[in-house]
Amino acid sequence: MVCLGNICRSPLAEGILKAKVDPVKVYVDSAGTAAYHLGKGPDERSVKVAKEHGIDISLQRARQFKVSDFKTFDYIFVMDQANFDNVVSLASTEKEKKKVSFILNEITPELNSEVPDPYYGGEDGFKNVYDMLDIACDSINKKLSI
Ligand code: 4NP
């Protein structure tokens, strides 16, 4: 799960998907393309909305996406076009590029819709992001369970 800062959207996506999958079979992690918030916990508004749904993301710590993530992960879900461009620019093979997709394409294939960055807005933005990611993660979980 990749966003810009790894403090708002991707920590939610990580927490939501982790709550759905079998942890023995599926390893989920998140990262940011930027290094602004390295080592910090998620934004308190993300922590709050996750907690309202029974998910604790407070122990996550921000890290930056790294080239070796292409080897570690089978799927790399990005939140928006800038994340997509940044991650794809680090890929060195077609196989690596193909691992990268917009997470909302799990709901609306091929539209490349973006999960809006809620950082500068209010709590409603975080609720909206949570709901979008919850539906997308249901779809990812179904795909992984087949
Ligand atoms: P995120 O949100 O990419 O969903 O973690 C942001 C967090 C921080 C900043 C921008 C977006 N920032 O500019 O510091």
PDB file of C-alpha atoms and ligand atoms in Angstrom:
ATOM      1  CA  MET A   1       0.000   0.000   0.000  1.00  0.00           C
ATOM      2  CA  VAL A   2       1.663   3.218  -1.132  1.00  0.00           C
ATOM      3  CA  CYS A   3       0.783   6.902  -0.711  1.00  0.00           C
ATOM      4  CA  LEU A   4       2.848  10.074  -0.449  1.00  0.00           C
ATOM      5  CA  GLY A   5       3.640  10.449   3.252  1.00  0.00           C
ATOM      6  CA  ASN A   6       2.711   6.990   4.630  1.00  0.00           C
ATOM      7  CA  ILE A   7       0.837   8.667   7.473  1.00  0.00           C
ATOM      8  CA  CYS A   8      -2.761   9.072   6.203  1.00  0.00           C
ATOM      9  CA  ARG A   9      -3.995   6.832   3.372  1.00  0.00           C
ATOM     10  CA  SER A  10      -1.616   3.865   3.096  1.00  0.00           C
ATOM     11  CA  PRO A  11      -1.530   3.138   6.865  1.00  0.00           C
ATOM     12  CA  LEU A  12      -5.334   2.871   6.690  1.00  0.00           C
ATOM     13  CA  ALA A  13      -5.113   0.605   3.647  1.00  0.00           C
ATOM     14  CA  GLU A  14      -2.540  -1.573   5.430  1.00  0.00           C
ATOM     15  CA  GLY A  15      -4.649  -1.829   8.587  1.00  0.00           C
ATOM     16  CA  ILE A  16      -7.882  -2.515   6.710  1.00  0.00           C
ATOM     17  CA  LEU A  17      -6.431  -5.238   4.471  1.00  0.00           C
ATOM     18  CA  LYS A  18      -4.549  -6.842   7.385  1.00  0.00           C
ATOM     19  CA  ALA A  19      -7.853  -7.104   9.259  1.00  0.00           C
ATOM     20  CA  LYS A  20      -9.377  -9.069   6.358  1.00  0.00           C
ATOM     21  CA  VAL A  21      -6.646 -11.497   5.248  1.00  0.00           C
ATOM     22  CA  ASP A  22      -5.172 -14.643   6.752  1.00  0.00           C
ATOM     23  CA  PRO A  23      -1.871 -13.330   8.207  1.00  0.00           C
ATOM     24  CA  VAL A  24      -0.210 -16.700   7.708  1.00  0.00           C
ATOM     25  CA  LYS A  25      -0.777 -16.485   3.969  1.00  0.00           C
ATOM     26  CA  VAL A  26      -0.654 -12.774   3.186  1.00  0.00           C
ATOM     27  CA  TYR A  27       1.960 -10.203   4.195  1.00  0.00           C
ATOM     28  CA  VAL A  28       0.732  -6.611   4.026  1.00  0.00           C
ATOM     29  CA  ASP A  29       2.839  -3.484   4.486  1.00  0.00           C
ATOM     30  CA  SER A  30       2.730   0.190   3.504  1.00  0.00           C
ATOM     31  CA  ALA A  31       5.163   2.899   2.476  1.00  0.00           C
ATOM     32  CA  GLY A  32       5.306   6.485   1.230  1.00  0.00           C
ATOM     33  CA  THR A  33       7.019   7.774  -1.866  1.00  0.00           C
ATOM     34  CA  ALA A  34       8.301  10.770   0.128  1.00  0.00           C
ATOM     35  CA  ALA A  35      10.581  10.797   3.142  1.00  0.00           C
ATOM     36  CA  TYR A  36       8.831  13.633   5.016  1.00  0.00           C
ATOM     37  CA  HIS A  37       7.538  11.581   7.918  1.00  0.00           C
ATOM     38  CA  LEU A  38       9.992   8.690   8.316  1.00  0.00           C
ATOM     39  CA  GLY A  39       9.577   6.825  11.588  1.00  0.00           C
ATOM     40  CA  LYS A  40       6.426   8.734  12.586  1.00  0.00           C
ATOM     41  CA  GLY A  41       3.169   7.060  13.542  1.00  0.00           C
ATOM     42  CA  PRO A  42       0.048   7.544  11.423  1.00  0.00           C
ATOM     43  CA  ASP A  43      -1.864  10.842  11.477  1.00  0.00           C
ATOM     44  CA  GLU A  44      -4.146  10.926  14.524  1.00  0.00           C
ATOM     45  CA  ARG A  45      -7.200  11.314  12.257  1.00  0.00           C
ATOM     46  CA  SER A  46      -6.352   8.025  10.495  1.00  0.00           C
ATOM     47  CA  VAL A  47      -5.761   6.344  13.853  1.00  0.00           C
ATOM     48  CA  LYS A  48      -9.178   7.599  15.027  1.00  0.00           C
ATOM     49  CA  VAL A  49     -11.224   6.461  12.036  1.00  0.00           C
ATOM     50  CA  ALA A  50      -9.522   3.044  12.078  1.00  0.00           C
ATOM     51  CA  LYS A  51     -10.228   2.703  15.811  1.00  0.00           C
ATOM     52  CA  GLU A  52     -13.906   3.505  15.186  1.00  0.00           C
ATOM     53  CA  HIS A  53     -13.932   0.383  13.013  1.00  0.00           C
ATOM     54  CA  GLY A  54     -12.070  -1.752  15.567  1.00  0.00           C
ATOM     55  CA  ILE A  55      -8.668  -1.535  13.840  1.00  0.00           C
ATOM     56  CA  ASP A  56      -5.525  -0.388  15.672  1.00  0.00           C
ATOM     57  CA  ILE A  57      -2.999   1.213  13.321  1.00  0.00           C
ATOM     58  CA  SER A  58      -1.240   3.261  16.016  1.00  0.00           C
ATOM     59  CA  LEU A  59       1.898   1.110  16.095  1.00  0.00           C
ATOM     60  CA  GLN A  60       2.683   1.499  12.388  1.00  0.00           C
ATOM     61  CA  ARG A  61       5.728   3.631  11.530  1.00  0.00           C
ATOM     62  CA  ALA A  62       6.235   5.526   8.285  1.00  0.00           C
ATOM     63  CA  ARG A  63       8.856   4.335   5.851  1.00  0.00           C
ATOM     64  CA  GLN A  64       9.796   5.211   2.304  1.00  0.00           C
ATOM     65  CA  PHE A  65       9.111   2.931  -0.667  1.00  0.00           C
ATOM     66  CA  LYS A  66      12.316   1.215  -1.725  1.00  0.00           C
ATOM     67  CA  VAL A  67      13.421  -0.620  -4.864  1.00  0.00           C
ATOM     68  CA  SER A  68      13.622  -3.952  -3.019  1.00  0.00           C
ATOM     69  CA  ASP A  69       9.845  -3.707  -2.404  1.00  0.00           C
ATOM     70  CA  PHE A  70       9.437  -4.817  -6.020  1.00  0.00           C
ATOM     71  CA  LYS A  71      11.039  -8.128  -5.012  1.00  0.00           C
ATOM     72  CA  THR A  72       9.254  -8.455  -1.664  1.00  0.00           C
ATOM     73  CA  PHE A  73       5.694  -7.867  -2.890  1.00  0.00           C
ATOM     74  CA  ASP A  74       3.488  -9.437  -5.570  1.00  0.00           C
ATOM     75  CA  TYR A  75       1.096  -6.482  -5.654  1.00  0.00           C
ATOM     76  CA  ILE A  76       1.787  -2.782  -5.113  1.00  0.00           C
ATOM     77  CA  PHE A  77      -1.359  -0.663  -4.694  1.00  0.00           C
ATOM     78  CA  VAL A  78      -1.014   3.104  -5.045  1.00  0.00           C
ATOM     79  CA  MET A  79      -3.493   5.782  -4.014  1.00  0.00           C
ATOM     80  CA  ASP A  80      -3.037   8.359  -6.798  1.00  0.00           C
ATOM     81  CA  GLN A  81      -1.407   9.245 -10.091  1.00  0.00           C
ATOM     82  CA  ALA A  82       1.655  10.869  -8.494  1.00  0.00           C
ATOM     83  CA  ASN A  83       2.285   7.750  -6.385  1.00  0.00           C
ATOM     84  CA  PHE A  84       1.878   5.636  -9.517  1.00  0.00           C
ATOM     85  CA  ASP A  85       4.367   7.706 -11.505  1.00  0.00           C
ATOM     86  CA  ASN A  86       6.898   7.779  -8.661  1.00  0.00           C
ATOM     87  CA  VAL A  87       6.761   4.044  -7.986  1.00  0.00           C
ATOM     88  CA  VAL A  88       6.771   3.033 -11.646  1.00  0.00           C
ATOM     89  CA  SER A  89       9.812   5.265 -12.234  1.00  0.00           C
ATOM     90  CA  LEU A  90      11.732   3.044  -9.788  1.00  0.00           C
ATOM     91  CA  ALA A  91      10.824  -0.199 -11.558  1.00  0.00           C
ATOM     92  CA  SER A  92      13.543  -1.785 -13.611  1.00  0.00           C
ATOM     93  CA  THR A  93      11.564  -4.451 -15.505  1.00  0.00           C
ATOM     94  CA  GLU A  94       8.135  -4.782 -17.126  1.00  0.00           C
ATOM     95  CA  LYS A  95       7.308  -7.455 -14.553  1.00  0.00           C
ATOM     96  CA  GLU A  96       7.954  -4.961 -11.751  1.00  0.00           C
ATOM     97  CA  LYS A  97       5.888  -2.250 -13.485  1.00  0.00           C
ATOM     98  CA  LYS A  98       2.965  -4.644 -13.837  1.00  0.00           C
ATOM     99  CA  LYS A  99       2.860  -5.122 -10.058  1.00  0.00           C
ATOM    100  CA  VAL A 100       1.818  -1.481  -9.618  1.00  0.00           C
ATOM    101  CA  SER A 101      -1.860  -0.527  -9.820  1.00  0.00           C
ATOM    102  CA  PHE A 102      -4.339   2.056  -8.552  1.00  0.00           C
ATOM    103  CA  ILE A 103      -6.112   0.572  -5.531  1.00  0.00           C
ATOM    104  CA  LEU A 104      -9.481   1.983  -6.677  1.00  0.00           C
ATOM    105  CA  ASN A 105      -9.177  -0.004  -9.905  1.00  0.00           C
ATOM    106  CA  GLU A 106     -10.182  -2.907  -7.660  1.00  0.00           C
ATOM    107  CA  ILE A 107     -13.632  -1.280  -7.518  1.00  0.00           C
ATOM    108  CA  THR A 108     -13.785   0.571 -10.842  1.00  0.00           C
ATOM    109  CA  PRO A 109     -11.340  -1.172 -13.188  1.00  0.00           C
ATOM    110  CA  GLU A 110      -9.184   0.901 -15.524  1.00  0.00           C
ATOM    111  CA  LEU A 111     -10.521   4.295 -14.404  1.00  0.00           C
ATOM    112  CA  ASN A 112      -7.362   5.083 -12.420  1.00  0.00           C
ATOM    113  CA  SER A 113      -9.494   6.925  -9.851  1.00  0.00           C
ATOM    114  CA  GLU A 114      -7.564   8.458  -6.977  1.00  0.00           C
ATOM    115  CA  VAL A 115      -7.969   8.104  -3.232  1.00  0.00           C
ATOM    116  CA  PRO A 116      -8.064  11.815  -2.328  1.00  0.00           C
ATOM    117  CA  ASP A 117      -5.313  13.079  -0.061  1.00  0.00           C
ATOM    118  CA  PRO A 118      -7.132  13.939   3.196  1.00  0.00           C
ATOM    119  CA  TYR A 119      -4.117  15.580   4.895  1.00  0.00           C
ATOM    120  CA  TYR A 120      -5.217  19.228   4.587  1.00  0.00           C
ATOM    121  CA  GLY A 121      -8.924  18.590   5.157  1.00  0.00           C
ATOM    122  CA  GLY A 122     -11.130  17.603   8.070  1.00  0.00           C
ATOM    123  CA  GLU A 123     -12.187  14.326   9.628  1.00  0.00           C
ATOM    124  CA  ASP A 124     -14.881  13.733   6.990  1.00  0.00           C
ATOM    125  CA  GLY A 125     -12.130  13.290   4.413  1.00  0.00           C
ATOM    126  CA  PHE A 126     -10.630  10.502   6.483  1.00  0.00           C
ATOM    127  CA  LYS A 127     -14.018   8.777   6.808  1.00  0.00           C
ATOM    128  CA  ASN A 128     -14.461   8.984   3.059  1.00  0.00           C
ATOM    129  CA  VAL A 129     -10.975   7.508   2.502  1.00  0.00           C
ATOM    130  CA  TYR A 130     -11.714   4.727   4.993  1.00  0.00           C
ATOM    131  CA  ASP A 131     -14.930   3.751   3.192  1.00  0.00           C
ATOM    132  CA  MET A 132     -13.257   3.687  -0.234  1.00  0.00           C
ATOM    133  CA  LEU A 133     -10.341   1.613   1.036  1.00  0.00           C
ATOM    134  CA  ASP A 134     -12.632  -0.788   2.871  1.00  0.00           C
ATOM    135  CA  ILE A 135     -14.499  -1.652  -0.339  1.00  0.00           C
ATOM    136  CA  ALA A 136     -11.257  -1.934  -2.324  1.00  0.00           C
ATOM    137  CA  CYS A 137      -9.694  -4.184   0.322  1.00  0.00           C
ATOM    138  CA  ASP A 138     -12.753  -6.460   0.281  1.00  0.00           C
ATOM    139  CA  SER A 139     -12.142  -6.937  -3.404  1.00  0.00           C
ATOM    140  CA  ILE A 140      -8.395  -7.542  -2.920  1.00  0.00           C
ATOM    141  CA  ASN A 141      -9.105 -10.062  -0.173  1.00  0.00           C
ATOM    142  CA  LYS A 142     -11.550 -11.965  -2.391  1.00  0.00           C
ATOM    143  CA  LYS A 143      -8.985 -12.060  -5.179  1.00  0.00           C
ATOM    144  CA  LEU A 144      -6.265 -13.339  -2.845  1.00  0.00           C
ATOM    145  CA  SER A 145      -8.545 -16.005  -1.373  1.00  0.00           C
ATOM    146  CA  ILE A 146      -9.280 -17.690  -4.723  1.00  0.00           C
TER     147      ILE A 146
HETATM  148  P1  4NP B   1      -0.636  10.553   2.780  1.00  0.00           P
HETATM  149  O1  4NP B   1      -1.005  12.071   3.124  1.00  0.00           O
HETATM  150  O2  4NP B   1       0.162  10.594   1.499  1.00  0.00           O
HETATM  151  O3  4NP B   1      -1.976   9.912   2.602  1.00  0.00           O
HETATM  152  O4  4NP B   1       0.139  10.018   3.954  1.00  0.00           O
HETATM  153  C1  4NP B   1      -0.066  13.098   3.237  1.00  0.00           C
HETATM  154  C2  4NP B   1       0.686  13.214   4.362  1.00  0.00           C
HETATM  155  C3  4NP B   1       1.584  14.268   4.482  1.00  0.00           C
HETATM  156  C4  4NP B   1       1.722  15.177   3.459  1.00  0.00           C
HETATM  157  C5  4NP B   1       0.960  15.039   2.322  1.00  0.00           C
HETATM  158  C6  4NP B   1       0.076  13.994   2.198  1.00  0.00           C
HETATM  159  N1  4NP B   1       2.610  16.263   3.597  1.00  0.00           N
HETATM  160  O5  4NP B   1       2.646  17.105   2.695  1.00  0.00           O
HETATM  161  O6  4NP B   1       3.335  16.344   4.601  1.00  0.00           O
END
